[in-house]
Amino acid sequence: MSIETNIFEQVEKYETIIIHRHQRPDPDAYGSQCGLAAIIRSNFPGKKVYQVGENVHGLAWIAEQEKIEDDVYKDALVIVTDTANQPRIDDKRYAKGKFLIKIDHHPNEDPYGDICWVNSHASSCSEMIMDLVNAVGGQLSVPDDAARMLYAGLVGDTGRFMYDATTPHTMRIASQLMEHNFAAAVINQKLDSIALPVARLAAYVYENMTITKNGAAYIVLAREVMEKFEIKDASTAPIVPLLGKIVEVKCWTILVQQKDGSFRLRIRSKGPVINELAKEYAGGGHPLASGAFMPDGEKIPEYIKKLDAIAASYTGESND
Ligand code: AMP
């Protein structure tokens, strides 16, 4: 039996299904989670299906998260989408269900769950949800609203079809989703829109970043800067790709200081592999898009040196 069929059979079997995704969600986390929930709801109207986690204001246009009591987990099937490792799962009650399924497209560093379905070649977890639908041939239909959410996830995680993980298969799935009745252009615009404070911060980033001679770029967004621009950590996502637009930059990092003084490291690359570096600083992720953490600023110079060395030793072509 294929893993997709096995997942479908578990979905058929359980009356209550609770779907989780990662903390600090992005459109793919929301899209894969809530898109899957909408598909199950419409195909199995008798089941109780919940999507849980913190509600993020900026993603409310995709879907709303639900609050549920602990006892709902008793005898429930729990599915976690788009989340590589257990510490990153939003709402730790995921472990309280009867059966656990992981569906993800990140490197499988933490193969948790009774079923663990990971395809690190998929552009997005939303693409995998459509792979699941297609694999069980006609047994699952996709309501228009689910197609809208999955499209948002797919477009979000591919940087609007720009990143390496965008394959001919990704485009076929995008096309399949666009056959549904929703306004794709509106979603593209929403994903591309930035709030005014973010636009002002973007100007600050371009003015104040550093680019090493080897092509590593960085900027530290200290608390004072975040406060001056009235930016919350969750709003920094549109800032992250900016440094990569510069021709000379091969890999780059944005260090966002948190209220407690610690730093969230966001690391990206056009070619040099940066996820091993992320792992050195309590993080991980994709070869060209990772995140990590520092309790304070002490190791920032060492970290930047390492990023610079990665840029220096890269001999491949970067997509510039
Ligand atoms: P971010 O910069 O937070 O958008 O993260 C980019 C990617 O890095 C995410 O899609 C995750 O795959 C991964 N990532 C971020 N933070 C962590 C972490 N603390 N541990 C493992 N992977 C992470």
Coordinates of C-alpha atoms and ligand atoms in Angstrom, one line a residue:
M1 CA 0.0 0.0 0.0
S2 CA 1.4 3.4 -0.8
I3 CA 1.9 5.9 2.0
E4 CA -0.7 8.2 0.5
T5 CA -3.3 5.4 0.5
N6 CA -2.3 4.6 4.1
I7 CA -2.9 8.3 5.1
F8 CA -6.2 8.3 3.3
E9 CA -7.3 5.2 5.1
Q10 CA -6.5 6.8 8.5
V11 CA -8.5 9.8 7.5
E12 CA -11.4 7.6 6.6
K13 CA -11.1 5.7 9.9
Y14 CA -11.1 8.6 12.4
E15 CA -14.1 10.6 13.4
T16 CA -12.1 13.5 14.9
I17 CA -9.2 14.9 12.9
I18 CA -7.0 17.8 14.3
I19 CA -4.5 19.5 12.0
H20 CA -1.5 21.4 13.3
R21 CA 1.4 23.3 11.6
H22 CA 4.5 25.1 12.6
Q23 CA 5.0 28.1 14.9
R24 CA 5.5 31.5 13.2
P25 CA 3.4 30.2 10.3
D26 CA 3.8 31.3 6.7
P27 CA 1.3 31.0 3.9
D28 CA 2.4 27.4 3.2
A29 CA 1.9 26.4 6.8
Y30 CA -1.6 27.9 6.8
G31 CA -2.4 26.8 3.3
S32 CA -1.4 23.1 3.7
Q33 CA -3.1 22.9 7.1
C34 CA -6.3 24.6 6.4
G35 CA -6.5 23.4 2.7
L36 CA -6.3 19.8 3.9
A37 CA -8.9 20.5 6.6
A38 CA -11.3 22.0 4.0
I39 CA -10.8 19.0 1.7
I40 CA -11.5 16.5 4.5
R41 CA -14.5 18.5 5.7
S42 CA -16.1 18.7 2.3
N43 CA -15.5 15.0 1.5
F44 CA -16.5 13.7 5.0
P45 CA -19.2 16.0 6.3
G46 CA -19.8 13.8 9.3
K47 CA -16.3 14.1 10.7
K48 CA -15.2 16.7 13.2
V49 CA -12.2 18.5 11.7
Y50 CA -10.2 21.2 13.4
Q51 CA -7.2 23.5 12.4
V52 CA -5.4 24.7 15.5
G53 CA -2.6 27.1 16.4
E54 CA -2.1 30.7 17.1
N55 CA -4.1 33.1 14.9
V56 CA -1.8 35.3 12.9
H57 CA -3.3 38.6 11.9
G58 CA -1.5 38.9 8.6
L59 CA -2.6 35.5 7.5
A60 CA -6.3 35.8 8.5
W61 CA -7.2 36.2 4.8
I62 CA -6.2 32.6 4.2
A63 CA -8.1 31.1 7.2
E64 CA -8.9 31.3 10.9
Q65 CA -7.4 28.9 13.5
E66 CA -9.7 27.2 16.0
K67 CA -9.6 26.9 19.8
I68 CA -10.4 23.4 21.1
E69 CA -10.5 21.7 24.5
D70 CA -8.0 19.1 25.5
D71 CA -10.5 16.3 25.6
V72 CA -11.1 16.6 21.8
Y73 CA -7.7 14.9 21.4
K74 CA -8.9 11.7 22.9
D75 CA -9.2 9.2 20.1
A76 CA -8.4 11.8 17.5
L77 CA -6.2 11.5 14.4
V78 CA -3.6 14.4 14.5
I79 CA -1.9 15.5 11.3
V80 CA 1.0 17.9 11.3
T81 CA 1.8 19.7 8.1
D82 CA 4.9 21.6 7.0
T83 CA 6.8 21.1 10.2
A84 CA 10.2 19.4 10.2
N85 CA 10.8 19.0 13.9
Q86 CA 8.6 18.5 17.0
P87 CA 9.8 21.5 18.9
R88 CA 8.5 23.7 16.1
I89 CA 4.9 22.3 16.1
D90 CA 2.4 25.0 17.2
D91 CA 0.4 23.7 20.2
K92 CA 2.1 20.9 22.0
R93 CA -1.1 19.0 22.4
Y94 CA -0.4 17.3 19.0
A95 CA 1.1 14.4 21.0
K96 CA -2.2 13.8 22.8
G97 CA -4.1 12.2 19.9
K98 CA -4.4 8.5 19.2
F99 CA -2.5 8.5 15.9
L100 CA 0.0 11.0 14.5
I101 CA 0.8 11.7 10.8
K102 CA 3.6 14.0 9.7
I103 CA 3.3 15.5 6.1
D104 CA 6.2 17.7 5.3
H105 CA 8.7 18.9 2.6
H106 CA 11.7 19.9 4.7
P107 CA 14.7 17.6 5.2
N108 CA 13.5 14.8 7.5
E109 CA 15.7 15.6 10.5
D110 CA 13.1 14.4 13.0
P111 CA 11.0 11.6 11.5
Y112 CA 8.1 11.8 14.1
G113 CA 4.7 10.3 13.8
D114 CA 3.0 6.9 13.3
I115 CA 3.1 7.7 9.6
C116 CA 5.9 10.1 8.4
W117 CA 5.4 11.3 4.8
V118 CA 8.3 13.6 3.7
N119 CA 9.1 14.7 0.2
S120 CA 12.0 17.2 0.4
H121 CA 11.8 17.7 -3.4
A122 CA 8.3 19.2 -3.1
S123 CA 8.1 22.9 -3.6
S124 CA 5.7 23.3 -0.7
C125 CA 3.6 21.3 1.7
S126 CA 0.6 22.6 -0.2
E127 CA 1.9 20.8 -3.3
M128 CA 2.1 17.6 -1.3
I129 CA -1.6 17.9 -0.2
M130 CA -2.5 18.0 -3.9
D131 CA -0.2 15.0 -4.4
L132 CA -2.2 13.2 -1.8
V133 CA -5.5 14.1 -3.5
N134 CA -4.2 12.9 -6.9
A135 CA -2.7 9.7 -5.5
V136 CA -6.0 8.5 -4.1
G137 CA -7.5 8.9 -7.6
G138 CA -11.0 10.4 -7.4
Q139 CA -11.7 9.6 -3.8
L140 CA -11.1 13.1 -2.7
S141 CA -12.5 16.2 -4.4
V142 CA -11.1 19.7 -3.8
P143 CA -13.5 22.5 -2.9
D144 CA -12.7 25.9 -4.4
D145 CA -11.8 27.4 -1.0
A146 CA -9.3 24.6 -0.4
A147 CA -7.8 25.3 -3.8
R148 CA -7.5 29.0 -2.9
M149 CA -5.6 28.2 0.3
L150 CA -3.3 25.6 -1.3
Y151 CA -2.5 28.0 -4.1
A152 CA -1.6 30.7 -1.5
G153 CA 0.8 28.1 0.1
L154 CA 2.3 27.0 -3.1
V155 CA 2.9 30.6 -4.4
G156 CA 4.2 31.7 -1.0
D157 CA 6.8 28.9 -0.6
T158 CA 8.1 29.2 -4.2
G159 CA 8.5 32.9 -3.9
R160 CA 6.0 33.2 -6.8
F161 CA 7.6 30.3 -8.7
M162 CA 11.1 31.8 -8.4
Y163 CA 13.0 29.4 -6.2
D164 CA 14.8 26.2 -7.2
A165 CA 12.2 23.9 -5.8
T166 CA 9.7 25.0 -8.5
T167 CA 9.5 22.1 -10.9
P168 CA 7.3 21.2 -13.9
H169 CA 5.2 19.2 -11.4
T170 CA 4.8 22.3 -9.3
M171 CA 3.5 24.2 -12.3
R172 CA 1.0 21.3 -13.1
I173 CA -0.3 21.5 -9.6
A174 CA -0.6 25.3 -9.8
S175 CA -2.5 24.9 -13.0
Q176 CA -4.8 22.2 -11.4
L177 CA -5.5 24.6 -8.6
M178 CA -6.2 27.5 -10.9
E179 CA -8.9 25.5 -12.6
H180 CA -10.9 26.2 -9.5
N181 CA -13.1 29.2 -8.9
F182 CA -11.0 31.7 -6.9
A183 CA -9.2 34.9 -7.8
A184 CA -5.5 33.9 -8.2
A185 CA -4.4 37.4 -9.0
V186 CA -5.9 38.7 -5.7
I187 CA -3.8 36.1 -3.9
N188 CA -0.7 37.0 -5.8
Q189 CA -1.3 40.7 -4.9
K190 CA -1.9 39.8 -1.2
L191 CA 1.3 37.8 -1.0
D192 CA 3.2 40.7 -2.7
S193 CA 1.7 43.5 -0.6
I194 CA 3.6 45.1 2.3
A195 CA 2.5 47.4 5.1
L196 CA 3.9 50.9 5.1
P197 CA 6.1 50.4 8.2
V198 CA 7.6 47.3 6.4
A199 CA 8.3 49.5 3.3
R200 CA 10.2 52.0 5.5
L201 CA 12.1 49.2 7.2
A202 CA 13.0 47.9 3.7
A203 CA 14.6 51.3 2.9
Y204 CA 16.5 51.1 6.2
V205 CA 17.7 47.6 5.4
Y206 CA 19.1 48.7 2.0
E207 CA 20.8 51.7 3.6
N208 CA 22.4 49.8 6.5
M209 CA 23.2 46.3 5.3
T210 CA 26.8 45.1 4.9
I211 CA 28.0 43.0 1.9
T212 CA 31.3 41.2 2.4
K213 CA 33.7 41.0 -0.5
N214 CA 32.9 37.2 -0.8
G215 CA 29.2 38.0 -1.3
A216 CA 27.6 37.4 2.1
A217 CA 25.2 40.1 3.2
Y218 CA 23.8 40.8 6.6
I219 CA 21.9 43.2 8.7
V220 CA 21.1 43.2 12.4
L221 CA 17.6 44.5 13.3
A222 CA 18.1 45.6 16.9
R223 CA 15.2 46.2 19.2
E224 CA 15.6 50.0 18.8
V225 CA 15.2 49.6 15.1
M226 CA 12.2 47.3 15.4
E227 CA 10.6 49.8 17.8
K228 CA 11.4 52.8 15.6
F229 CA 9.7 51.3 12.6
E230 CA 6.9 49.8 14.7
I231 CA 7.6 46.4 13.3
K232 CA 6.9 43.1 15.0
D233 CA 9.0 40.0 14.4
A234 CA 6.1 38.4 12.5
S235 CA 6.2 41.2 9.9
T236 CA 9.8 40.7 8.9
A237 CA 9.1 38.0 6.3
P238 CA 8.9 40.5 3.3
I239 CA 12.2 41.9 4.3
V240 CA 14.1 38.6 4.1
P241 CA 14.3 38.3 0.3
L242 CA 15.5 41.9 -0.2
L243 CA 19.2 41.3 0.2
G244 CA 19.1 38.4 -2.3
K245 CA 18.0 40.8 -5.1
I246 CA 21.4 42.3 -5.1
V247 CA 23.6 40.9 -7.9
E248 CA 26.7 40.6 -5.7
V249 CA 25.0 38.7 -2.9
K250 CA 25.3 34.9 -2.8
C251 CA 23.9 34.2 0.7
W252 CA 22.6 36.5 3.4
T253 CA 21.1 36.7 6.8
I254 CA 18.8 39.0 8.8
L255 CA 19.2 38.9 12.5
V256 CA 16.0 40.0 14.3
Q257 CA 16.4 40.9 17.9
Q258 CA 13.5 39.6 20.1
K259 CA 12.0 41.4 23.1
D260 CA 14.1 39.2 25.5
G261 CA 17.3 40.2 23.7
S262 CA 17.8 36.9 21.8
F263 CA 18.1 36.8 18.0
R264 CA 16.1 35.1 15.4
L265 CA 18.4 34.3 12.5
R266 CA 16.8 34.1 9.0
I267 CA 19.3 32.8 6.4
R268 CA 18.9 32.5 2.7
S269 CA 21.1 31.6 -0.3
K270 CA 21.2 31.6 -4.1
G271 CA 23.5 28.6 -4.2
P272 CA 25.8 28.0 -1.2
V273 CA 24.3 25.5 1.2
I274 CA 23.4 27.2 4.5
N275 CA 21.3 24.7 6.5
E276 CA 24.4 23.1 8.1
L277 CA 25.3 26.6 9.5
A278 CA 21.7 27.0 10.8
K279 CA 22.1 23.7 12.7
E280 CA 25.2 25.1 14.5
Y281 CA 22.9 27.7 15.9
A282 CA 20.0 25.7 17.1
G283 CA 18.2 25.8 13.8
G284 CA 17.8 24.1 10.5
G285 CA 15.7 24.1 7.3
H286 CA 16.2 23.8 3.6
P287 CA 19.6 24.0 1.9
L288 CA 18.9 27.5 0.6
A289 CA 16.4 28.8 3.3
S290 CA 16.9 28.2 6.9
G291 CA 16.4 29.7 10.3
A292 CA 18.2 29.6 13.6
F293 CA 18.5 31.2 17.1
M294 CA 21.0 33.0 19.3
P295 CA 20.4 33.7 23.0
D296 CA 22.4 36.9 22.7
G297 CA 24.6 38.9 20.4
E298 CA 27.9 37.5 21.5
K299 CA 28.4 35.1 18.7
I300 CA 27.2 37.3 15.9
P301 CA 30.7 38.2 14.6
E302 CA 31.7 34.4 14.6
Y303 CA 28.4 33.6 12.8
I304 CA 29.0 36.2 10.1
K305 CA 32.5 35.0 9.6
K306 CA 31.2 31.5 9.0
L307 CA 28.6 32.7 6.5
D308 CA 31.3 34.7 4.7
A309 CA 33.4 31.5 4.5
I310 CA 30.5 29.6 3.0
A311 CA 30.1 32.3 0.4
A312 CA 33.9 32.3 -0.3
S313 CA 34.1 28.6 -0.8
Y314 CA 31.2 28.4 -3.1
T315 CA 32.3 27.6 -6.7
G316 CA 28.9 26.9 -8.3
E317 CA 26.8 29.2 -10.2
S318 CA 24.5 31.4 -8.2
N319 CA 21.2 32.5 -9.7
D320 CA 22.2 36.1 -10.2
Ligands
AMP1 P1 12.3 31.5 8.4 O1 13.5 32.4 8.2 O2 11.9 31.5 9.8 O3 11.2 31.8 7.4 O4 12.8 30.0 8.2 C1 13.1 29.5 6.9 C2 13.1 28.0 7.0 O5 14.0 27.6 7.9 C3 11.7 27.4 7.4 O6 11.0 27.1 6.3 C4 12.2 26.2 8.2 O7 12.3 25.2 7.3 C5 13.5 26.5 8.7 N1 13.6 26.9 10.1 C6 13.5 28.1 10.7 N2 13.7 28.1 12.0 C7 14.1 26.9 12.3 C8 14.5 26.2 13.5 N3 14.6 26.9 14.7 N4 14.7 24.9 13.5 C9 14.6 24.2 12.3 N5 14.3 24.8 11.1 C10 14.0 26.1 11.1

